[in-house]
Amino acid sequence: GGWNVRSTHIWQSGQYGYPNLFKNYFEETLSCMADHGGGAPCGAIFYNEPGLREEDRGQLLFCDWGRATVFRYDLKRKGATYEMQQNDWQKGPAPCRPIDIQPDAIGNVYMADWGRNGWGKGSPTGAVVKIRAKDFKPGLKVPDLQKQKTKDLIEQLACPSQTLRLLTQKELLARGEEALPGLLKIMEGGDEVPRIQRVFALWTYKQIAKEKGLQSFSFASPELLKELLGVTPGSVTPFGLMFDTAK
């Protein structure tokens, strides 16, 4: 019961018990991943950038205004979900009150500091705090995206910075259909193409092509089915491929 801070893995149509069921009939709800106690959580990010410590990559950073702390939550797979370990990541001098956080592509993290303990009308206060590693070196050089060739943008979808990948994706969306052939080539690339690049290529392709994208996909020819799977049309389904562990 209570109104503690909780982290929940949301599944579509799941029953999480809000606003009252979880307090009285907890066993009839999907429980949270972790109960963090009291606090006032605000902005959060999944940090996936170069520049900070390796232990920070692939983790969640949460601002808690109530506890005046930025927490890092380390994730570890647990069955179909995750378990979380809470770590104090950044705690500024009073009256520092973190409310939001955002990385850039070269390794800096920017924290918005509310600057006071209360709310409502007050004197101007607050700050933006830049956080970086002690031995900071830019993780990568951010190019002028509008001057890059489309093929170079597509290759950039494999870069280690989530921020730069998103900016690159926006530029490819702006270029429209001229990017489709190159994106399709990456999607067809197989295991030799980085998985993150294939995922971003798929997302970008879908947004550009919309319904037209379905025209790029079709059933294999009888000859190709025989060559690759050793079957004839009508004797195999997509679901069969999904569950064929040997393939």
PDB file of C-alpha atoms in Angstrom:
ATOM      1  CA  GLY A   1       0.000   0.000   0.000  1.00  0.00           C
ATOM      2  CA  GLY A   2       0.917   3.655   0.256  1.00  0.00           C
ATOM      3  CA  TRP A   3       2.049   6.034  -2.450  1.00  0.00           C
ATOM      4  CA  ASN A   4       5.745   5.279  -2.674  1.00  0.00           C
ATOM      5  CA  VAL A   5       7.842   5.787  -5.779  1.00  0.00           C
ATOM      6  CA  ARG A   6       7.664   2.658  -7.929  1.00  0.00           C
ATOM      7  CA  SER A   7       9.178   1.530 -11.230  1.00  0.00           C
ATOM      8  CA  THR A   8       6.856  -0.601 -13.321  1.00  0.00           C
ATOM      9  CA  HIS A   9       7.391  -2.618 -16.498  1.00  0.00           C
ATOM     10  CA  ILE A  10       4.250  -1.756 -18.468  1.00  0.00           C
ATOM     11  CA  TRP A  11       2.615  -4.511 -20.511  1.00  0.00           C
ATOM     12  CA  GLN A  12      -0.304  -3.695 -22.765  1.00  0.00           C
ATOM     13  CA  SER A  13      -3.652  -4.366 -21.040  1.00  0.00           C
ATOM     14  CA  GLY A  14      -1.908  -5.226 -17.757  1.00  0.00           C
ATOM     15  CA  GLN A  15      -3.742  -4.607 -14.486  1.00  0.00           C
ATOM     16  CA  TYR A  16      -1.463  -2.597 -12.208  1.00  0.00           C
ATOM     17  CA  GLY A  17      -4.058  -1.786  -9.565  1.00  0.00           C
ATOM     18  CA  TYR A  18      -4.221   1.996  -9.767  1.00  0.00           C
ATOM     19  CA  PRO A  19      -5.627   3.924  -8.093  1.00  0.00           C
ATOM     20  CA  ASN A  20      -6.846   1.658  -5.268  1.00  0.00           C
ATOM     21  CA  LEU A  21      -6.704  -2.036  -6.160  1.00  0.00           C
ATOM     22  CA  PHE A  22      -2.963  -2.402  -5.527  1.00  0.00           C
ATOM     23  CA  LYS A  23      -3.431  -1.252  -1.915  1.00  0.00           C
ATOM     24  CA  ASN A  24      -6.068  -3.811  -0.931  1.00  0.00           C
ATOM     25  CA  TYR A  25      -5.785  -6.656  -3.465  1.00  0.00           C
ATOM     26  CA  PHE A  26      -2.117  -6.647  -4.346  1.00  0.00           C
ATOM     27  CA  GLU A  27      -2.097 -10.326  -5.398  1.00  0.00           C
ATOM     28  CA  GLU A  28      -4.589  -9.519  -8.200  1.00  0.00           C
ATOM     29  CA  THR A  29      -2.275  -7.004  -9.877  1.00  0.00           C
ATOM     30  CA  LEU A  30       1.009  -7.062 -11.773  1.00  0.00           C
ATOM     31  CA  SER A  31       3.575  -5.940  -9.234  1.00  0.00           C
ATOM     32  CA  CYS A  32       6.168  -3.250  -9.833  1.00  0.00           C
ATOM     33  CA  MET A  33       9.821  -4.023 -10.566  1.00  0.00           C
ATOM     34  CA  ALA A  34      10.948  -2.069  -7.512  1.00  0.00           C
ATOM     35  CA  ASP A  35       9.528   0.038  -4.672  1.00  0.00           C
ATOM     36  CA  HIS A  36      11.905   2.932  -3.964  1.00  0.00           C
ATOM     37  CA  GLY A  37      10.175   4.418  -0.920  1.00  0.00           C
ATOM     38  CA  GLY A  38       9.060   8.043  -0.624  1.00  0.00           C
ATOM     39  CA  GLY A  39      10.163  10.781  -3.009  1.00  0.00           C
ATOM     40  CA  ALA A  40       9.120  13.061  -5.838  1.00  0.00           C
ATOM     41  CA  PRO A  41      10.385  11.665  -9.170  1.00  0.00           C
ATOM     42  CA  CYS A  42      10.607  13.980 -12.181  1.00  0.00           C
ATOM     43  CA  GLY A  43      12.560  13.690 -15.431  1.00  0.00           C
ATOM     44  CA  ALA A  44      14.370  10.516 -16.495  1.00  0.00           C
ATOM     45  CA  ILE A  45      16.454   9.150 -19.360  1.00  0.00           C
ATOM     46  CA  PHE A  46      17.851   5.858 -20.569  1.00  0.00           C
ATOM     47  CA  TYR A  47      21.522   6.778 -20.904  1.00  0.00           C
ATOM     48  CA  ASN A  48      23.096   5.241 -24.001  1.00  0.00           C
ATOM     49  CA  GLU A  49      25.878   7.640 -24.970  1.00  0.00           C
ATOM     50  CA  PRO A  50      29.688   7.661 -25.057  1.00  0.00           C
ATOM     51  CA  GLY A  51      31.583   9.963 -22.718  1.00  0.00           C
ATOM     52  CA  LEU A  52      30.638   9.047 -19.172  1.00  0.00           C
ATOM     53  CA  ARG A  53      31.737   5.936 -17.292  1.00  0.00           C
ATOM     54  CA  GLU A  54      31.114   2.599 -18.955  1.00  0.00           C
ATOM     55  CA  GLU A  55      29.062   1.552 -15.927  1.00  0.00           C
ATOM     56  CA  ASP A  56      26.592   4.359 -16.745  1.00  0.00           C
ATOM     57  CA  ARG A  57      25.868   3.161 -20.289  1.00  0.00           C
ATOM     58  CA  GLY A  58      22.616   1.294 -20.749  1.00  0.00           C
ATOM     59  CA  GLN A  59      21.199   2.382 -17.396  1.00  0.00           C
ATOM     60  CA  LEU A  60      18.307   4.567 -16.225  1.00  0.00           C
ATOM     61  CA  LEU A  61      18.961   7.999 -14.703  1.00  0.00           C
ATOM     62  CA  PHE A  62      16.049   9.399 -12.633  1.00  0.00           C
ATOM     63  CA  CYS A  63      15.760  12.864 -11.104  1.00  0.00           C
ATOM     64  CA  ASP A  64      14.084  12.911  -7.689  1.00  0.00           C
ATOM     65  CA  TRP A  65      13.138  16.434  -6.629  1.00  0.00           C
ATOM     66  CA  GLY A  66      11.977  15.232  -3.206  1.00  0.00           C
ATOM     67  CA  ARG A  67      15.254  13.553  -2.302  1.00  0.00           C
ATOM     68  CA  ALA A  68      17.448  16.087  -4.125  1.00  0.00           C
ATOM     69  CA  THR A  69      19.251  13.291  -5.969  1.00  0.00           C
ATOM     70  CA  VAL A  70      19.773  11.864  -9.437  1.00  0.00           C
ATOM     71  CA  PHE A  71      19.584   8.092  -9.086  1.00  0.00           C
ATOM     72  CA  ARG A  72      21.068   5.530 -11.439  1.00  0.00           C
ATOM     73  CA  TYR A  73      19.113   2.316 -11.695  1.00  0.00           C
ATOM     74  CA  ASP A  74      21.099  -0.692 -12.901  1.00  0.00           C
ATOM     75  CA  LEU A  75      18.945  -3.156 -14.801  1.00  0.00           C
ATOM     76  CA  LYS A  76      19.371  -6.924 -14.737  1.00  0.00           C
ATOM     77  CA  ARG A  77      17.205  -9.388 -16.631  1.00  0.00           C
ATOM     78  CA  LYS A  78      14.811 -11.385 -14.460  1.00  0.00           C
ATOM     79  CA  GLY A  79      12.654 -13.723 -16.502  1.00  0.00           C
ATOM     80  CA  ALA A  80      10.433 -11.655 -18.781  1.00  0.00           C
ATOM     81  CA  THR A  81      11.187  -8.408 -16.950  1.00  0.00           C
ATOM     82  CA  TYR A  82      14.019  -6.756 -14.968  1.00  0.00           C
ATOM     83  CA  GLU A  83      15.185  -6.166 -11.450  1.00  0.00           C
ATOM     84  CA  MET A  84      16.651  -2.807 -10.462  1.00  0.00           C
ATOM     85  CA  GLN A  85      19.448  -1.685  -8.176  1.00  0.00           C
ATOM     86  CA  GLN A  86      19.284   1.924  -6.961  1.00  0.00           C
ATOM     87  CA  ASN A  87      22.504   3.959  -6.782  1.00  0.00           C
ATOM     88  CA  ASP A  88      23.064   7.595  -5.792  1.00  0.00           C
ATOM     89  CA  TRP A  89      24.466   9.099  -8.990  1.00  0.00           C
ATOM     90  CA  GLN A  90      24.506  12.871  -8.454  1.00  0.00           C
ATOM     91  CA  LYS A  91      23.664  14.821  -5.321  1.00  0.00           C
ATOM     92  CA  GLY A  92      24.349  18.538  -5.481  1.00  0.00           C
ATOM     93  CA  PRO A  93      24.753  20.978  -2.569  1.00  0.00           C
ATOM     94  CA  ALA A  94      21.559  22.385  -1.027  1.00  0.00           C
ATOM     95  CA  PRO A  95      19.237  23.729  -2.296  1.00  0.00           C
ATOM     96  CA  CYS A  96      19.908  21.669  -5.452  1.00  0.00           C
ATOM     97  CA  ARG A  97      16.666  20.016  -6.592  1.00  0.00           C
ATOM     98  CA  PRO A  98      17.040  18.058  -9.885  1.00  0.00           C
ATOM     99  CA  ILE A  99      13.897  17.972 -12.005  1.00  0.00           C
ATOM    100  CA  ASP A 100      15.090  16.895 -15.476  1.00  0.00           C
ATOM    101  CA  ILE A 101      18.120  15.513 -17.269  1.00  0.00           C
ATOM    102  CA  GLN A 102      19.260  15.285 -20.892  1.00  0.00           C
ATOM    103  CA  PRO A 103      22.467  14.063 -22.599  1.00  0.00           C
ATOM    104  CA  ASP A 104      24.179  15.386 -25.705  1.00  0.00           C
ATOM    105  CA  ALA A 105      25.985  13.306 -28.317  1.00  0.00           C
ATOM    106  CA  ILE A 106      29.559  13.929 -27.155  1.00  0.00           C
ATOM    107  CA  GLY A 107      29.364  12.868 -23.511  1.00  0.00           C
ATOM    108  CA  ASN A 108      27.896  15.750 -21.507  1.00  0.00           C
ATOM    109  CA  VAL A 109      24.748  15.443 -19.388  1.00  0.00           C
ATOM    110  CA  TYR A 110      22.666  18.525 -18.533  1.00  0.00           C
ATOM    111  CA  MET A 111      20.617  18.610 -15.340  1.00  0.00           C
ATOM    112  CA  ALA A 112      17.847  21.131 -14.692  1.00  0.00           C
ATOM    113  CA  ASP A 113      17.990  22.306 -11.058  1.00  0.00           C
ATOM    114  CA  TRP A 114      14.760  23.716  -9.577  1.00  0.00           C
ATOM    115  CA  GLY A 115      16.931  25.511  -7.023  1.00  0.00           C
ATOM    116  CA  ARG A 116      14.537  25.599  -4.066  1.00  0.00           C
ATOM    117  CA  ASN A 117      12.640  23.301  -1.745  1.00  0.00           C
ATOM    118  CA  GLY A 118       9.112  24.591  -2.371  1.00  0.00           C
ATOM    119  CA  TRP A 119       6.837  25.575  -5.231  1.00  0.00           C
ATOM    120  CA  GLY A 120       4.457  28.343  -6.056  1.00  0.00           C
ATOM    121  CA  LYS A 121       5.471  31.975  -6.393  1.00  0.00           C
ATOM    122  CA  GLY A 122       9.071  32.700  -5.518  1.00  0.00           C
ATOM    123  CA  SER A 123      12.099  34.725  -6.503  1.00  0.00           C
ATOM    124  CA  PRO A 124      13.952  33.800  -9.738  1.00  0.00           C
ATOM    125  CA  THR A 125      16.187  30.832  -9.072  1.00  0.00           C
ATOM    126  CA  GLY A 126      17.362  27.558 -10.583  1.00  0.00           C
ATOM    127  CA  ALA A 127      20.156  26.578 -12.941  1.00  0.00           C
ATOM    128  CA  VAL A 128      21.270  24.189 -15.659  1.00  0.00           C
ATOM    129  CA  VAL A 129      24.197  22.066 -14.497  1.00  0.00           C
ATOM    130  CA  LYS A 130      26.618  20.402 -16.924  1.00  0.00           C
ATOM    131  CA  ILE A 131      27.882  17.003 -15.758  1.00  0.00           C
ATOM    132  CA  ARG A 132      30.866  15.324 -17.403  1.00  0.00           C
ATOM    133  CA  ALA A 133      33.598  12.822 -16.575  1.00  0.00           C
ATOM    134  CA  LYS A 134      36.717  14.118 -14.785  1.00  0.00           C
ATOM    135  CA  ASP A 135      38.946  13.043 -17.671  1.00  0.00           C
ATOM    136  CA  PHE A 136      36.381  14.217 -20.230  1.00  0.00           C
ATOM    137  CA  LYS A 137      37.116  13.694 -23.900  1.00  0.00           C
ATOM    138  CA  PRO A 138      34.394  14.150 -26.512  1.00  0.00           C
ATOM    139  CA  GLY A 139      32.936  10.749 -27.315  1.00  0.00           C
ATOM    140  CA  LEU A 140      32.612  11.609 -30.999  1.00  0.00           C
ATOM    141  CA  LYS A 141      32.468  14.528 -33.395  1.00  0.00           C
ATOM    142  CA  VAL A 142      28.974  15.614 -34.407  1.00  0.00           C
ATOM    143  CA  PRO A 143      28.903  16.349 -38.152  1.00  0.00           C
ATOM    144  CA  ASP A 144      26.743  18.846 -40.034  1.00  0.00           C
ATOM    145  CA  LEU A 145      23.901  16.464 -40.844  1.00  0.00           C
ATOM    146  CA  GLN A 146      22.441  18.570 -43.644  1.00  0.00           C
ATOM    147  CA  LYS A 147      25.761  18.456 -45.526  1.00  0.00           C
ATOM    148  CA  GLN A 148      26.188  14.706 -45.242  1.00  0.00           C
ATOM    149  CA  LYS A 149      25.414  12.314 -48.076  1.00  0.00           C
ATOM    150  CA  THR A 150      22.416  10.056 -47.553  1.00  0.00           C
ATOM    151  CA  LYS A 151      24.565   6.909 -47.587  1.00  0.00           C
ATOM    152  CA  ASP A 152      26.765   8.368 -44.843  1.00  0.00           C
ATOM    153  CA  LEU A 153      23.711   9.179 -42.741  1.00  0.00           C
ATOM    154  CA  ILE A 154      22.529   5.588 -43.048  1.00  0.00           C
ATOM    155  CA  GLU A 155      25.930   4.303 -41.934  1.00  0.00           C
ATOM    156  CA  GLN A 156      25.749   6.718 -38.997  1.00  0.00           C
ATOM    157  CA  LEU A 157      22.740   4.834 -37.636  1.00  0.00           C
ATOM    158  CA  ALA A 158      25.310   2.396 -36.214  1.00  0.00           C
ATOM    159  CA  CYS A 159      27.128   5.046 -34.141  1.00  0.00           C
ATOM    160  CA  PRO A 160      27.389   4.586 -30.334  1.00  0.00           C
ATOM    161  CA  SER A 161      25.315   7.693 -29.490  1.00  0.00           C
ATOM    162  CA  GLN A 162      21.554   7.352 -29.135  1.00  0.00           C
ATOM    163  CA  THR A 163      21.225  11.145 -29.438  1.00  0.00           C
ATOM    164  CA  LEU A 164      23.118  11.254 -32.730  1.00  0.00           C
ATOM    165  CA  ARG A 165      21.172   8.278 -34.072  1.00  0.00           C
ATOM    166  CA  LEU A 166      17.898  10.106 -33.384  1.00  0.00           C
ATOM    167  CA  LEU A 167      19.154  13.314 -35.022  1.00  0.00           C
ATOM    168  CA  THR A 168      20.349  11.290 -38.016  1.00  0.00           C
ATOM    169  CA  GLN A 169      16.974   9.594 -38.271  1.00  0.00           C
ATOM    170  CA  LYS A 170      15.226  12.986 -38.366  1.00  0.00           C
ATOM    171  CA  GLU A 171      17.473  14.127 -41.209  1.00  0.00           C
ATOM    172  CA  LEU A 172      16.742  10.939 -43.164  1.00  0.00           C
ATOM    173  CA  LEU A 173      13.012  11.466 -42.631  1.00  0.00           C
ATOM    174  CA  ALA A 174      13.372  14.969 -44.045  1.00  0.00           C
ATOM    175  CA  ARG A 175      15.040  13.560 -47.184  1.00  0.00           C
ATOM    176  CA  GLY A 176      12.162  11.190 -47.751  1.00  0.00           C
ATOM    177  CA  GLU A 177      12.050   8.492 -50.405  1.00  0.00           C
ATOM    178  CA  GLU A 178      15.614   8.967 -51.632  1.00  0.00           C
ATOM    179  CA  ALA A 179      16.730   7.211 -48.430  1.00  0.00           C
ATOM    180  CA  LEU A 180      14.552   4.109 -48.928  1.00  0.00           C
ATOM    181  CA  PRO A 181      16.894   1.964 -51.095  1.00  0.00           C
ATOM    182  CA  GLY A 182      19.811   2.415 -48.711  1.00  0.00           C
ATOM    183  CA  LEU A 183      17.654   1.717 -45.654  1.00  0.00           C
ATOM    184  CA  LEU A 184      16.254  -1.422 -47.253  1.00  0.00           C
ATOM    185  CA  LYS A 185      19.791  -2.644 -47.973  1.00  0.00           C
ATOM    186  CA  ILE A 186      20.679  -2.304 -44.289  1.00  0.00           C
ATOM    187  CA  MET A 187      17.512  -4.117 -43.240  1.00  0.00           C
ATOM    188  CA  GLU A 188      18.446  -7.008 -45.525  1.00  0.00           C
ATOM    189  CA  GLY A 189      22.049  -7.068 -44.309  1.00  0.00           C
ATOM    190  CA  GLY A 190      21.797  -9.920 -41.838  1.00  0.00           C
ATOM    191  CA  ASP A 191      24.015 -10.523 -38.830  1.00  0.00           C
ATOM    192  CA  GLU A 192      27.022  -8.716 -40.301  1.00  0.00           C
ATOM    193  CA  VAL A 193      25.107  -5.427 -39.926  1.00  0.00           C
ATOM    194  CA  PRO A 194      24.938  -4.077 -36.330  1.00  0.00           C
ATOM    195  CA  ARG A 195      21.544  -4.840 -34.816  1.00  0.00           C
ATOM    196  CA  ILE A 196      20.983  -1.246 -33.653  1.00  0.00           C
ATOM    197  CA  GLN A 197      21.567  -0.028 -37.220  1.00  0.00           C
ATOM    198  CA  ARG A 198      19.015  -2.492 -38.599  1.00  0.00           C
ATOM    199  CA  VAL A 199      16.472  -1.458 -35.950  1.00  0.00           C
ATOM    200  CA  PHE A 200      16.857   2.257 -36.703  1.00  0.00           C
ATOM    201  CA  ALA A 201      16.769   1.558 -40.443  1.00  0.00           C
ATOM    202  CA  LEU A 202      13.498  -0.326 -40.010  1.00  0.00           C
ATOM    203  CA  TRP A 203      11.922   2.459 -37.927  1.00  0.00           C
ATOM    204  CA  THR A 204      13.047   5.100 -40.419  1.00  0.00           C
ATOM    205  CA  TYR A 205      11.964   3.098 -43.448  1.00  0.00           C
ATOM    206  CA  LYS A 206       8.495   2.568 -41.987  1.00  0.00           C
ATOM    207  CA  GLN A 207       7.988   6.268 -41.257  1.00  0.00           C
ATOM    208  CA  ILE A 208       9.043   7.309 -44.764  1.00  0.00           C
ATOM    209  CA  ALA A 209       7.358   4.565 -46.777  1.00  0.00           C
ATOM    210  CA  LYS A 210       4.153   4.231 -44.710  1.00  0.00           C
ATOM    211  CA  GLU A 211       1.741   1.973 -46.619  1.00  0.00           C
ATOM    212  CA  LYS A 212       4.000   1.999 -49.692  1.00  0.00           C
ATOM    213  CA  GLY A 213       6.581   0.087 -47.688  1.00  0.00           C
ATOM    214  CA  LEU A 214       4.470  -3.052 -47.849  1.00  0.00           C
ATOM    215  CA  GLN A 215       5.087  -3.185 -51.612  1.00  0.00           C
ATOM    216  CA  SER A 216       8.781  -3.852 -50.939  1.00  0.00           C
ATOM    217  CA  PHE A 217       7.997  -7.127 -49.199  1.00  0.00           C
ATOM    218  CA  SER A 218       6.507 -10.212 -50.842  1.00  0.00           C
ATOM    219  CA  PHE A 219       6.421 -13.973 -50.600  1.00  0.00           C
ATOM    220  CA  ALA A 220       9.487 -15.771 -51.879  1.00  0.00           C
ATOM    221  CA  SER A 221       9.386 -17.409 -55.307  1.00  0.00           C
ATOM    222  CA  PRO A 222       8.951 -21.194 -55.541  1.00  0.00           C
ATOM    223  CA  GLU A 223      12.582 -21.474 -56.645  1.00  0.00           C
ATOM    224  CA  LEU A 224      13.858 -19.515 -53.627  1.00  0.00           C
ATOM    225  CA  LEU A 225      11.695 -21.507 -51.215  1.00  0.00           C
ATOM    226  CA  LYS A 226      13.131 -24.730 -52.623  1.00  0.00           C
ATOM    227  CA  GLU A 227      16.713 -23.445 -52.482  1.00  0.00           C
ATOM    228  CA  LEU A 228      16.638 -21.963 -48.967  1.00  0.00           C
ATOM    229  CA  LEU A 229      14.078 -24.080 -47.127  1.00  0.00           C
ATOM    230  CA  GLY A 230      13.672 -27.176 -49.255  1.00  0.00           C
ATOM    231  CA  VAL A 231       9.889 -26.785 -49.439  1.00  0.00           C
ATOM    232  CA  THR A 232       7.218 -25.895 -51.958  1.00  0.00           C
ATOM    233  CA  PRO A 233       4.651 -23.045 -51.793  1.00  0.00           C
ATOM    234  CA  GLY A 234       1.881 -23.744 -49.299  1.00  0.00           C
ATOM    235  CA  SER A 235       3.968 -26.020 -47.069  1.00  0.00           C
ATOM    236  CA  VAL A 236       5.503 -23.345 -44.859  1.00  0.00           C
ATOM    237  CA  THR A 237       4.213 -20.344 -42.873  1.00  0.00           C
ATOM    238  CA  PRO A 238       5.933 -17.316 -41.302  1.00  0.00           C
ATOM    239  CA  PHE A 239       5.095 -18.819 -37.908  1.00  0.00           C
ATOM    240  CA  GLY A 240       6.979 -21.951 -38.838  1.00  0.00           C
ATOM    241  CA  LEU A 241      10.078 -19.873 -39.502  1.00  0.00           C
ATOM    242  CA  MET A 242       9.716 -18.050 -36.165  1.00  0.00           C
ATOM    243  CA  PHE A 243       9.757 -21.286 -34.204  1.00  0.00           C
ATOM    244  CA  ASP A 244      12.320 -23.144 -36.312  1.00  0.00           C
ATOM    245  CA  THR A 245      15.278 -22.941 -33.944  1.00  0.00           C
ATOM    246  CA  ALA A 246      17.579 -24.695 -36.419  1.00  0.00           C
ATOM    247  CA  LYS A 247      17.182 -21.744 -38.816  1.00  0.00           C
TER     248      LYS A 247
END
